[in-house]
Each structure stands twice: as structure tokens, then as C-alpha cells.
Short mmCIF file of C-alpha atoms and ligand atoms in Angstrom, two decimals:
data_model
loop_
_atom_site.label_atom_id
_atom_site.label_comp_id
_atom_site.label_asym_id
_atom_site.label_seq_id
_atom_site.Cartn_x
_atom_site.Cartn_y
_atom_site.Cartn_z
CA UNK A 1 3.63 -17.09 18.96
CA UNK A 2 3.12 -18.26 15.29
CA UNK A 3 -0.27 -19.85 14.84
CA UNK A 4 -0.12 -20.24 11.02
CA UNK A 5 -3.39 -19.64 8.87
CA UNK A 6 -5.35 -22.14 11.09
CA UNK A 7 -7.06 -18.65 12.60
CA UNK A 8 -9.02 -16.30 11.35
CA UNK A 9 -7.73 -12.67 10.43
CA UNK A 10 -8.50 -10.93 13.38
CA UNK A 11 -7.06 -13.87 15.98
CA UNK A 12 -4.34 -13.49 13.55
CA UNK A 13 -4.00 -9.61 13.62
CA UNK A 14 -3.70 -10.44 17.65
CA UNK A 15 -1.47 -12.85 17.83
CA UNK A 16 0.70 -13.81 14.32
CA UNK A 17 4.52 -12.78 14.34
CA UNK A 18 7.57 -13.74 15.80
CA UNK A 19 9.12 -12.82 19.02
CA UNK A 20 11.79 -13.50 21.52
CA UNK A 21 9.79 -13.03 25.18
CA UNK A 22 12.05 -14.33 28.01
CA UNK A 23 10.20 -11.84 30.34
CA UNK A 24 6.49 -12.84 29.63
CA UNK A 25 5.97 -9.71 28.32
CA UNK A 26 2.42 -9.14 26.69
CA UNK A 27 3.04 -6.69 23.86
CA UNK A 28 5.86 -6.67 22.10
CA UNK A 29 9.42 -5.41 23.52
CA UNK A 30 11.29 -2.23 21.60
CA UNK A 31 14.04 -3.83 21.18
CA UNK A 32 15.71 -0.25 21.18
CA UNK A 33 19.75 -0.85 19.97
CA UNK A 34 21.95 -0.31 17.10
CA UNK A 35 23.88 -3.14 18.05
CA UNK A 36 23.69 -6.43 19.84
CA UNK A 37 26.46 -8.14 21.73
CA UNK A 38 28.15 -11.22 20.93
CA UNK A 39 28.91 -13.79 23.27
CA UNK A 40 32.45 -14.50 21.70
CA UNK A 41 34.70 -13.61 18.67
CA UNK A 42 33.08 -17.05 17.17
CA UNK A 43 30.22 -16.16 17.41
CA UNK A 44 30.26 -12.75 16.01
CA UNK A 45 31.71 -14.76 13.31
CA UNK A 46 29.05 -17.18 13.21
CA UNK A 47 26.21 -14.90 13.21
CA UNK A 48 28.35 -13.04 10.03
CA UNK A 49 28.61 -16.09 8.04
CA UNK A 50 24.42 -17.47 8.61
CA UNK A 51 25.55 -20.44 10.61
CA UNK A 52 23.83 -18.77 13.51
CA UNK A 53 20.82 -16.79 13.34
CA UNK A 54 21.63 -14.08 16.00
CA UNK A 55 20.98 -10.33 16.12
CA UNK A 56 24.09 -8.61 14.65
CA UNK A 57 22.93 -4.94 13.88
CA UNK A 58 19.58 -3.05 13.55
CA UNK A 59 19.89 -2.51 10.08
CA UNK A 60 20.12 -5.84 8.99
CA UNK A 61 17.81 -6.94 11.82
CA UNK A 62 15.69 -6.62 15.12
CA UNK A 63 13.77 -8.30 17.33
CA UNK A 64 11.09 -6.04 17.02
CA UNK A 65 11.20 -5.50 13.75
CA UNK A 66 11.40 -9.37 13.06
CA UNK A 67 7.89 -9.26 14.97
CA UNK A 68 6.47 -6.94 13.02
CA UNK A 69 7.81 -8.62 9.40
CA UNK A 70 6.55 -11.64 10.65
CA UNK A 71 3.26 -10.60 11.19
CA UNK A 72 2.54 -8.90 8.28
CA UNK A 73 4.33 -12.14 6.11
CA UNK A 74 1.56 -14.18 7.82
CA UNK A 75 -1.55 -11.99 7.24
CA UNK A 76 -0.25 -11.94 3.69
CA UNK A 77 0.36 -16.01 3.26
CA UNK A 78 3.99 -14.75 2.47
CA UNK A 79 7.45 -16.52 3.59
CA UNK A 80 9.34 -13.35 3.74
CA UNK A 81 8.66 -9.86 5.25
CA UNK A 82 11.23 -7.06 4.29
CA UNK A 83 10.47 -3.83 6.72
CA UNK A 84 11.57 -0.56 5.55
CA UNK A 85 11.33 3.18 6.41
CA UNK A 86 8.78 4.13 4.10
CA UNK A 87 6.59 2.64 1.13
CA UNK A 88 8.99 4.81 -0.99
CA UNK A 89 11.68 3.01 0.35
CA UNK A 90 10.02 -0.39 -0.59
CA UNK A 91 8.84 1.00 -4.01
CA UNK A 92 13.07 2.04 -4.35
CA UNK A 93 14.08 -1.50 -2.98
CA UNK A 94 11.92 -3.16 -5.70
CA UNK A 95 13.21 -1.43 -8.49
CA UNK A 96 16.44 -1.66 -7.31
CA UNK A 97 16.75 -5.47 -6.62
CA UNK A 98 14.83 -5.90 -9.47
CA UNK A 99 15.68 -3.96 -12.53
CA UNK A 100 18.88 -3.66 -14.66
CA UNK A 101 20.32 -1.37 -17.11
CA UNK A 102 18.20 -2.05 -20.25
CA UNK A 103 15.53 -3.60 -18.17
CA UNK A 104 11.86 -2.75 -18.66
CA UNK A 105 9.01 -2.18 -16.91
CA UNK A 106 5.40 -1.94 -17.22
CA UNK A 107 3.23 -0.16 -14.51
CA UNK A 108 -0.25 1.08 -13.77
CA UNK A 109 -0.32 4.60 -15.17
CA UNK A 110 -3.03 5.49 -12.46
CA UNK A 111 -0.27 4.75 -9.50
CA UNK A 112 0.72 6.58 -6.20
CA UNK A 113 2.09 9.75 -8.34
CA UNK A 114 6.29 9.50 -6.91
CA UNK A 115 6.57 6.04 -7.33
CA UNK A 116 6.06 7.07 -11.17
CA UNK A 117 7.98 10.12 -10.94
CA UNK A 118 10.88 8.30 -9.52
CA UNK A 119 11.15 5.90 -12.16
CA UNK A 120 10.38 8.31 -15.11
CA UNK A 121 12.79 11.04 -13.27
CA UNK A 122 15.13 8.93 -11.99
CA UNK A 123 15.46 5.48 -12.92
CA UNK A 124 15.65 6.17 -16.15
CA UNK A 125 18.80 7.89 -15.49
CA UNK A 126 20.15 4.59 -15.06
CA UNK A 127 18.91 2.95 -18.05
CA UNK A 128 15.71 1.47 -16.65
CA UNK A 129 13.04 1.81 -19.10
CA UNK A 130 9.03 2.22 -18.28
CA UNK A 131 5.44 1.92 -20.17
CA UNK A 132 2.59 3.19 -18.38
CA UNK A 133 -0.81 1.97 -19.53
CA UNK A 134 -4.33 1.17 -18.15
CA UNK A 135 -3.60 -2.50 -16.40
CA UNK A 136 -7.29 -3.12 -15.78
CA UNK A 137 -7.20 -3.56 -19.46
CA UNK A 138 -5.19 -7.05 -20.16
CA UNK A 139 -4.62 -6.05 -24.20
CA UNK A 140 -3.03 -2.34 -23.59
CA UNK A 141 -0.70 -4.57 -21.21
CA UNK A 142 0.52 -7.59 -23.73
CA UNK A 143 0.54 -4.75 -26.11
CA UNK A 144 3.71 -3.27 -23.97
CA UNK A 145 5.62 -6.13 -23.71
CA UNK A 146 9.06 -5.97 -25.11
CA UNK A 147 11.68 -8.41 -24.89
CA UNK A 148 13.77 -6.91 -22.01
CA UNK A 149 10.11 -6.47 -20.33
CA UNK A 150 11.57 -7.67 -16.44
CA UNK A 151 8.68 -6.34 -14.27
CA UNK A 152 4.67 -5.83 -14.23
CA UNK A 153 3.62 -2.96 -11.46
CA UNK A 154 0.30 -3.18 -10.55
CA UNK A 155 -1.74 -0.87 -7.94
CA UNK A 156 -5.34 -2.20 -7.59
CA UNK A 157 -7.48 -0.80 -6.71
CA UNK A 158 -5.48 2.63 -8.69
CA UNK A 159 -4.24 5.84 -7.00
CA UNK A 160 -6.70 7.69 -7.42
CA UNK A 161 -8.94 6.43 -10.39
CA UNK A 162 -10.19 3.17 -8.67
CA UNK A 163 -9.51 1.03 -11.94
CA UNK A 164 -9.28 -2.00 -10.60
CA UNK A 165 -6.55 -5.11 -12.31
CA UNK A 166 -7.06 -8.32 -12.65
CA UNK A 167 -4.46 -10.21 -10.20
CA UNK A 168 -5.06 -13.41 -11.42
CA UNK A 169 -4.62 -12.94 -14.74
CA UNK A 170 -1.56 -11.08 -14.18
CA UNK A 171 -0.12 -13.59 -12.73
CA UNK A 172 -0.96 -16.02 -15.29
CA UNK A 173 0.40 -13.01 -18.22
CA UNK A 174 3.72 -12.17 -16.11
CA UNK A 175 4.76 -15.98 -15.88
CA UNK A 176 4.32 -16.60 -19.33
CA UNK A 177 6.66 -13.48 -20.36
CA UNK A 178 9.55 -14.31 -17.61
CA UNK A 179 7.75 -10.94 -15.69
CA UNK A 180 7.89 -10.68 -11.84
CA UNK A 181 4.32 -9.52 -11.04
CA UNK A 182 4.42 -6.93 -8.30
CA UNK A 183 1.42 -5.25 -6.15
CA UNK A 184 0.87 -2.07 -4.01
CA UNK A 185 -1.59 -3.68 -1.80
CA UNK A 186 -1.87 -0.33 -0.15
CA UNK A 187 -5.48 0.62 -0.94
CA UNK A 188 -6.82 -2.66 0.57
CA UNK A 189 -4.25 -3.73 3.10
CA UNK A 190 -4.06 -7.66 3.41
CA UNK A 191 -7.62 -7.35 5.33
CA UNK A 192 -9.06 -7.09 2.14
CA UNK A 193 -6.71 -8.46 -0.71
CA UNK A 194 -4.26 -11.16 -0.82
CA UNK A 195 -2.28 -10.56 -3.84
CA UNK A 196 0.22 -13.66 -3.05
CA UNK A 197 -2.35 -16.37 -3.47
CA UNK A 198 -3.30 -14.68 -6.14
CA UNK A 199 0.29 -15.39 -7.92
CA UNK A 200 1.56 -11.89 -7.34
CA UNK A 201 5.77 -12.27 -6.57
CA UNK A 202 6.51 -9.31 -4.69
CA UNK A 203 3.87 -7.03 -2.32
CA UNK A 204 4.32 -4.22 -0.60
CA UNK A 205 2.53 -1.44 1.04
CA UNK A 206 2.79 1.53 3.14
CA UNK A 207 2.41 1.05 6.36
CA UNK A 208 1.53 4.70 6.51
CA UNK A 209 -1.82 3.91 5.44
CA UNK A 210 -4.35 1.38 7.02
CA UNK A 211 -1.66 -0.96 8.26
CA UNK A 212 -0.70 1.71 10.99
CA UNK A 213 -3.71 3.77 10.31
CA UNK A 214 -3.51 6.58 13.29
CA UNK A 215 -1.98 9.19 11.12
CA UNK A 216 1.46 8.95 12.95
CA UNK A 217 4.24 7.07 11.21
CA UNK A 218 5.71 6.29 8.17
CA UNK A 219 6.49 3.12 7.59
CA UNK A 220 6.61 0.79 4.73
CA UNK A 221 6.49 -3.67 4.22
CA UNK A 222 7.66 -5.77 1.01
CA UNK A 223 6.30 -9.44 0.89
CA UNK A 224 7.22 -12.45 -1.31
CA UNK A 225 6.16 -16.35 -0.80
CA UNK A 226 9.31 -17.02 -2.61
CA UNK A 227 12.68 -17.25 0.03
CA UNK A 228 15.40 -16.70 -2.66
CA UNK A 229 13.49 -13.32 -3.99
CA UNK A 230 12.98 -12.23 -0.40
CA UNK A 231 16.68 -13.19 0.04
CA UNK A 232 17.86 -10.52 -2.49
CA UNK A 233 15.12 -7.65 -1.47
CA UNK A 234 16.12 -7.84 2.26
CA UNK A 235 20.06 -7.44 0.74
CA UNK A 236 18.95 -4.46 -1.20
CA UNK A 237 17.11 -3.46 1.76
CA UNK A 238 20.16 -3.59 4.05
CA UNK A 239 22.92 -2.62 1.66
CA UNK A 240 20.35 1.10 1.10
CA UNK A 241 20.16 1.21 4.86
CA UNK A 242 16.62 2.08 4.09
CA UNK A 243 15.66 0.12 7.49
CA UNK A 244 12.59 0.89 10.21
CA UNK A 245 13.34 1.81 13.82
CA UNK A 246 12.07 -0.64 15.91
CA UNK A 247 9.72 2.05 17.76
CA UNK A 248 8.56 2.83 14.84
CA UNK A 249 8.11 -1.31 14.60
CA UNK A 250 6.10 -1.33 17.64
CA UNK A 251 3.92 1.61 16.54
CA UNK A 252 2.59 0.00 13.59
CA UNK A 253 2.35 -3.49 15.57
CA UNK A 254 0.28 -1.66 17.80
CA UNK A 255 -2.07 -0.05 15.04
CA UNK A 256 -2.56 -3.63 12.92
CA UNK A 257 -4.41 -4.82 16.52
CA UNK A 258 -7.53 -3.05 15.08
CA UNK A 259 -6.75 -3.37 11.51
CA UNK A 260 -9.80 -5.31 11.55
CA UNK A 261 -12.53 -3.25 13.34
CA UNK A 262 -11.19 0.04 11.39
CA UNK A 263 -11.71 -1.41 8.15
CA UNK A 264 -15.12 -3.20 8.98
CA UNK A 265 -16.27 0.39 9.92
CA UNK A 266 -14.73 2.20 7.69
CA UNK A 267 -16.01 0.00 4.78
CA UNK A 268 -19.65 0.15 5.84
CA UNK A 269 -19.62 4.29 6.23
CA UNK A 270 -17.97 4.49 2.52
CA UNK A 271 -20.44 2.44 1.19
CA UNK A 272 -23.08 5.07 2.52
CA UNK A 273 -21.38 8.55 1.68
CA UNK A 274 -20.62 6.66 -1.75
CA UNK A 275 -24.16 6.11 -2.17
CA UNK A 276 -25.16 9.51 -0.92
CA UNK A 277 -22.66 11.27 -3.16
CA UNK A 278 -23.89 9.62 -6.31
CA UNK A 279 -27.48 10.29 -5.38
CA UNK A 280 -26.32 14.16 -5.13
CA UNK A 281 -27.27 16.81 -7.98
CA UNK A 282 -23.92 18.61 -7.42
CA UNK A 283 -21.86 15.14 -8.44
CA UNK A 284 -21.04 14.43 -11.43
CA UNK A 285 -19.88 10.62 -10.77
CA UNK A 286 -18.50 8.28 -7.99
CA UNK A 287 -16.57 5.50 -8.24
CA UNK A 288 -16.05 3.29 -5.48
CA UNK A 289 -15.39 -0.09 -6.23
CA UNK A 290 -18.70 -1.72 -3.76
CA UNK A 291 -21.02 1.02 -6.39
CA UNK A 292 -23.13 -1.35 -8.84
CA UNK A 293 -22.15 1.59 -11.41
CA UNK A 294 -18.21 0.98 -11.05
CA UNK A 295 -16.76 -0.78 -14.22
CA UNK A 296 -15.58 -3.81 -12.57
CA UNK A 297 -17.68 -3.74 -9.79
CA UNK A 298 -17.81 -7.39 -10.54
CA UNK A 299 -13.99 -8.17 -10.70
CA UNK A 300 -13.49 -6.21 -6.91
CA UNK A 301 -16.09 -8.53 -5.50
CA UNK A 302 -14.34 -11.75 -6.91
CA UNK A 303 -10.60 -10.22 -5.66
CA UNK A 304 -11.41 -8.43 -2.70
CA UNK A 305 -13.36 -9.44 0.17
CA UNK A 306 -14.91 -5.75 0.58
CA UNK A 307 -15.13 -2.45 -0.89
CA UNK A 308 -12.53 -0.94 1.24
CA UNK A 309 -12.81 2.80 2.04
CA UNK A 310 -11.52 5.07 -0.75
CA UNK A 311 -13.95 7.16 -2.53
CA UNK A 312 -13.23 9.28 -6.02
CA UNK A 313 -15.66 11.88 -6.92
CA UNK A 314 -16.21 14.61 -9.32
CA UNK A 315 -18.36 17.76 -8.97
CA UNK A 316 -20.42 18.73 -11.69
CA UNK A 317 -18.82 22.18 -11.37
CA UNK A 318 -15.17 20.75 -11.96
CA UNK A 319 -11.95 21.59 -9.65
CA UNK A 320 -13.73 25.59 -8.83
CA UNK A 321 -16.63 23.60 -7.21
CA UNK A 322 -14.02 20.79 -5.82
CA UNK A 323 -12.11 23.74 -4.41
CA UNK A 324 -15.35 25.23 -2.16
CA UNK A 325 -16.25 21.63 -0.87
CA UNK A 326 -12.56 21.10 0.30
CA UNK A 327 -12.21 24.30 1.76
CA UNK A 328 -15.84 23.99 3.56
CA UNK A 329 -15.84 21.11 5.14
CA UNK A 330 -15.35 20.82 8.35
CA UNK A 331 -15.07 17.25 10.02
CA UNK A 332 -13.12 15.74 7.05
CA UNK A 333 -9.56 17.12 7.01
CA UNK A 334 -7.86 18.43 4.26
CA UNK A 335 -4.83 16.31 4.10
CA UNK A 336 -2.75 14.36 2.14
CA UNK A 337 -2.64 10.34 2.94
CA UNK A 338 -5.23 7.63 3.77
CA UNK A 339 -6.53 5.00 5.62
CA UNK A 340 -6.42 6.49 9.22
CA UNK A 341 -9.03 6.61 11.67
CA UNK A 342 -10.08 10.04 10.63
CA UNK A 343 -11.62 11.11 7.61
CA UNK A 344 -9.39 12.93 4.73
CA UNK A 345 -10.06 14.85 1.68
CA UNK A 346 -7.61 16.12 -1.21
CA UNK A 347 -7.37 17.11 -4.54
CA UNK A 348 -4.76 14.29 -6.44
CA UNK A 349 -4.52 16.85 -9.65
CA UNK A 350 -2.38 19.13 -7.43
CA UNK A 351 -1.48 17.85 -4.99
CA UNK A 352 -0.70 13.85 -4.49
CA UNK A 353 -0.34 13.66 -8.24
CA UNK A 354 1.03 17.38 -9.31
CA UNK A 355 4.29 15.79 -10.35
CA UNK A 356 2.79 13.70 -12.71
CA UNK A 357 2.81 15.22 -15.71
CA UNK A 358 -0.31 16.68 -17.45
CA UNK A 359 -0.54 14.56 -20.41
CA UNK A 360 0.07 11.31 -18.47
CA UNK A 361 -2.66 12.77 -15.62
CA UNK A 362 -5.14 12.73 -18.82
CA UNK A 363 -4.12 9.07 -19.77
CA UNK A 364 -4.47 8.01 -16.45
CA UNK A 365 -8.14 9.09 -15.95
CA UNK A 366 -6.53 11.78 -12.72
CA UNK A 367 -9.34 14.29 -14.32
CA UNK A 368 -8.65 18.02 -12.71
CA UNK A 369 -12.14 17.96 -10.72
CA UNK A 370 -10.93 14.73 -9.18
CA UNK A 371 -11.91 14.80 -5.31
CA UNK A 372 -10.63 11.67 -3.36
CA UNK A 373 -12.30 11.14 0.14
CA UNK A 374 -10.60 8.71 2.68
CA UNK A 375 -13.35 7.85 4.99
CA UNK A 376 -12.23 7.20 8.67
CA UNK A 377 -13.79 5.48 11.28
CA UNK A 378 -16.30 9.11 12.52
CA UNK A 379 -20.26 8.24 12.75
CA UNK A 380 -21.31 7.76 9.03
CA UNK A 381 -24.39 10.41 10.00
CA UNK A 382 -21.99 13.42 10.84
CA UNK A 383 -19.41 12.83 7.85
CA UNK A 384 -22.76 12.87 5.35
CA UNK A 385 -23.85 16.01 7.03
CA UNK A 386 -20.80 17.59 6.64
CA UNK A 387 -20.43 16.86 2.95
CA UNK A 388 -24.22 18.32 2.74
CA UNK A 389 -22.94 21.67 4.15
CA UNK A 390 -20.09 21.66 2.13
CA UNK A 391 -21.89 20.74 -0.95
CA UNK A 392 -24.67 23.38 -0.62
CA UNK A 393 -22.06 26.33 -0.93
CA UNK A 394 -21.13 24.77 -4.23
C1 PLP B 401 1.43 6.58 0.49
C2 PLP B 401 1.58 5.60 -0.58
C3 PLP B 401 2.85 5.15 -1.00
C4 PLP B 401 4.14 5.70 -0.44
O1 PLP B 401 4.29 5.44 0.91
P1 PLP B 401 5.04 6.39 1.99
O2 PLP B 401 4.86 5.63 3.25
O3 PLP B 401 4.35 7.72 1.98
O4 PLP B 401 6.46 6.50 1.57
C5 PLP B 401 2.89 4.18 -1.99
N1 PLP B 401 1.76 3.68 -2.55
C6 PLP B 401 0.54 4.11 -2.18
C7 PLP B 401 -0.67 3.53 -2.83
C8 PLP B 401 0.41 5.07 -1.20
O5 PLP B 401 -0.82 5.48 -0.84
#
């Protein structure tokens, strides 16, 4: 069922990825098994050493799982899709594969808050060193460059800030300095951003987000165009047993069918509230990356084919006033995550980002009146009227 990138995105969402159908079925089958059979002792042995390509146990590989890697490899022009449990198990496979004792690492300090506390809690324990710096700002990044500099982390647009990086020049920086350039591409999904052809080496995302988008699994994807690099991620992968289930396979197969449609709708309504919070006397500022008053507003349109849906905001009256809105409102729900159907508010400061400490929050630009709004796929009308009712007991 491979088509290639001869189609367009949404044929693709349809129909890419891999799968063994010798019933005709039309969706893919849970392949639901720890274990597959052998047909004989040289075979088993075959399948052990690569000379055949057969199933040999779930956690080194599924059918449905396959599907589901392949699919996602495809949307993002990658060879190689590694699936995994969770993004935090794909953030923990990266490093892992990745880093070395003495190695060091430069990363977005605005980032998903525990894939920095892991490596500044927890990696370091193990001798892997980290800088944390602006990287939508190309001199505080060659300015943290050392010589056992192994890895550039990059999350564009940024948990929670919206800063966004410049791939492509990234790229260009990481290849001249022996770097591997890897992206969270969770923010945008590859709907909107194709890090790969933009030279990244290594993507991944979770799944949890607008890849699955429904608000009911965890999940998480790593990507590389390079087979050798995928070769040693899907080892590390394996050898953690950090592995998906393959229902859990087919659940997020089943949400990337309107990958598409959510985002189209969910872009358009952010683009409204965005407006209609910075036109608000209560708000202090917005920044969504489709807002003529972002910083790079400019850069997003050239490396992103829309806005996406993530909105940062600030109240006038700080986290107090932040505090009544989320508490008030009443379609939105206050929760944790993003990128589902339905609409989500939270507070990053403490919550998403509370492990972060406070002098790296301040660095980062993850101010304490900080608001972040995920907007879902509701009519645009009723989410701006329940902001209004929200905002007028501020
Ligand atoms: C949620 C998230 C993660 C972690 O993914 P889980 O699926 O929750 O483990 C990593 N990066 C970003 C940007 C996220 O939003």
C-alpha cells in the first residue's frame, strides 16, 4: 500500500504505510501477539541472523506497528520509523543511542520541561553534559559549542514560548561541527513541518499530541532519512524494551486518518482567538506564530506551511488573573497536553514546566503569568465566548 510522495498529504494520511493483508482487510489488522511462529528451526535462525525479514517478537517488531512506522516515515520523507511507548521514551532512546560519557549537548532551553529535567537530573549522572540557550538565536548557539559538542536539540516552534529555530540553518551549523541535528516536531506534526528535508538527522514526536489527537493514548515516533542511524535507534529502542503495543499502533493509525481536517480547523480557529486575545484589554501579549506581531512571524511562514494551533498568552494581571480565567472557563478544559480535538488550557509555570527550575524558567522566557491554550477542533464562536466570560471575572 506504499504510494511514495507522488500524493498529496491527506491521500497520503489515507493510504501510506506498510502492511501484510492476506484477508483484504480495509483498516489495518492488530496484529495482537508477543510472539510469532516459525516455520522451522532454520528459519527461526534465519529471521535471527537478518537473512529473512520475518516477525520474531513484538518488541523488536509487528505487523501493526510496522504499519504505523511506515506511515509516519512517509509523511515525514524519512527511511526509518522507530515506534515507541511514549515521546519520553523516544526523547530517552535519542540520548541514549546518541550520547556518550563526556559527550555534549546543546538544546532549546524553552523545551517540553522532562525532556530537560531528564537530562539535567539524570543524564548527567552518567557523564552527559548539556547547554541550554535560546536556539532561535544562531550566535547564543555557536557560542555553546565545545569540542565534545555531539548533539543539537531543537523544539520549534518552543514548549511553551513559541520561539521559533531556524531548521535550515541548523542543519547547515550542526554539519559543520560533526553535530547530529535533532527535532521535536511535536508542536506542528509532519502536517505542518518537515524537519528532514530540512537537514534535520533525527525527528521525533509524541504521538500523544496531534498525531493521535483524541486525548487517549500515549504514544511516541523517532524518524531519520539516514538507514544506518535508524539502524542503531531501533537497537536502542529494542534493547530498552521501550516498544508500542500494537493496539495502541492501531489507535494512533486510526487518529492520523484526520490528521488533516483537525489541523486545517484547528489552525483557522487559533488564528481567530489569537487575534481576539491580543485585541483584549485584559492581555498583556500573544504570541502565536501566524500573529504579524510574533518575532519571527516571518521565519514560521518560510518553515511551516501554517500557524498550527498553540497559543501563549499573558494577562495583564499576571498568574492571580491567569488563575481566575483557568478556573472560569468552561468549554476549554483544564488539562495538561495538546493537540486533541478538544480545546485545553494550563499554566506551564506550575505545572508542565514546575520541574524546571526557576532560574532556567526566567532564561527560557516560561514567564509565571504564562497561559498556554491548545485550541481543538469546537466552533471558533463558542471557544471566544467562553474566553469572554472567563476574562470578564478577571
Ligand atoms: C508531550 C510532549 C512530549 C512527551 O511525550 P509523552 O508522549 O507525554 O511521553 C515531548 N515533547 C513535546 C513537545 C510534548 O508536547
Amino acid at each position: 500500500m506504499k504510494h511514495g510522495n507522488k500524493l498529496g498529504i491527506n491521500s497520503r494520511l489515507i493510504h501510506a504505510g506498510e502492511f501484510e493483508n492476506p484477508l483484504g482487510s480495509a483498516t489495518v489488522p492488530i496484529y495482537q501477539t508477543s510472539t510469532f511462529i516459525f516455520e522451522n528451526a532454520d528459519h527461526g535462525a534465519k529471521c535471527f541472523s537478518g537473512e529473512d525479514d520475518g516477525y520474531i517478537y513484538t518488541r523488536i517488531g509487528n505487523p501493526t506497528i510496522h504499519a504505523l512506522e511506515t506511515l509516519v516515515a512517509d509523511l515525514e520523507s524519512g527511511t526509518d520509523g522507530i515506534a515507541t511507548s511514549s515521546g519520553m521514551a523516544a526523547v530517552n532512546t535519542i540520548y541514549m543511542a546518541l550520547l556518550s560519557r563526556g559527550d555534549h549537548m546543546i538544546s532549546s532551553a524553552a523545551v517540553y520541561g522532562p525532556s530537560r529535567v531528564v537530562m539535567e537530573q539524570h543524564w548527567s549522572r552518567f557523564g552527559v553534559e548539556s547547554t541550554y540557550v535560546n536556539t532561535a538565536s544562531l550566535d547564543e548557539i555557536k557560542a555553546a559549542i565545545k569540542p565534545n559538542t555531539k548533539m543539537l536539540y531543537v523544539e520549534t516552534p518552543a514548549n511553551p514560548t513559541m520561539d521559533i529555530t531556524d531548521l535550515r540553518a541548523c542543519a547547515e551549523l550542526a554539519h559543520a561541527n560533526n553535530m547530529v541535528l535533532v527535532v521535536d516536531n511535536t508542536f506542528c506534526s509532519p502536517y505542518l513541518q518537515r524537519p528532514l528535508e530540512m537537514g534535520a538527522d533525527v525527528v521525533f514526536h509524541s504521538m500523544t499530541k496531534f498525531l493521535n489527537g483524541h486525548a487517549d493514548i500515549v504514544a511516541g515516533i523517532i524518524l531519520t532519512r539516514d538507514k544506518s542511524l535508524g539502524a542503531r535507534l531501533r537497537s536502542m529502542m529494542v534493547t530498552l524494551g521501550c516498544n508500542m503495543d500494537p493496539h495502541q499502533a492501531y489507535m494512533v493509525i486510526r487518529g492520523i486518518k484526520t490528521l488533516g481536517i483537525r489541523i486545517e480547523r484547528s489552525q483557522l480557529s487559533a488564528a481567530k482567538v489569537a487575534v481576539y486575545l491580543e485585541n483584549h484589554p485584559k492581555v498583556a501579549w500573544v504570541r502565536y506564530p501566524g500573529l504579524p506581531s510574533h518575532p519571527q512571524h516571518e521565519l514560521a511562514s518560510k518553515q511551516m506551511s501554517g500557524y498550527g494551533s498553540m497559543i501563549s498568552f499573558e494577562l495583564k494581571g499576571g498568574f492571580e488573573a491567569g488563575k481566575i480565567l483557568m478556573d472560569n472557563v468552561k468549554l476549554a478544559i483544564l488539562a495538561v497536553s495538546l493537540g486533541g480535538v478538544e480545546t485545553l488550557i494550563q499554566h506551564p509555570a506550575s505545572m508542565t514546566h514546575s520541574k524546571v527550575s526557576a532560574e532556567a524558567k526566567k532564561k527560557a522566557g516560561i514567564t509565571d503569568g504564562l497561559v498556554r491554550y491548545s485550541v481543538g477542533i469546537e466552533d471558533v464562536d463558542d471557544l471566544i465566548s467562553d474566553l469572554e466570560q472567563g476574562l470578564a471575572l478577571v
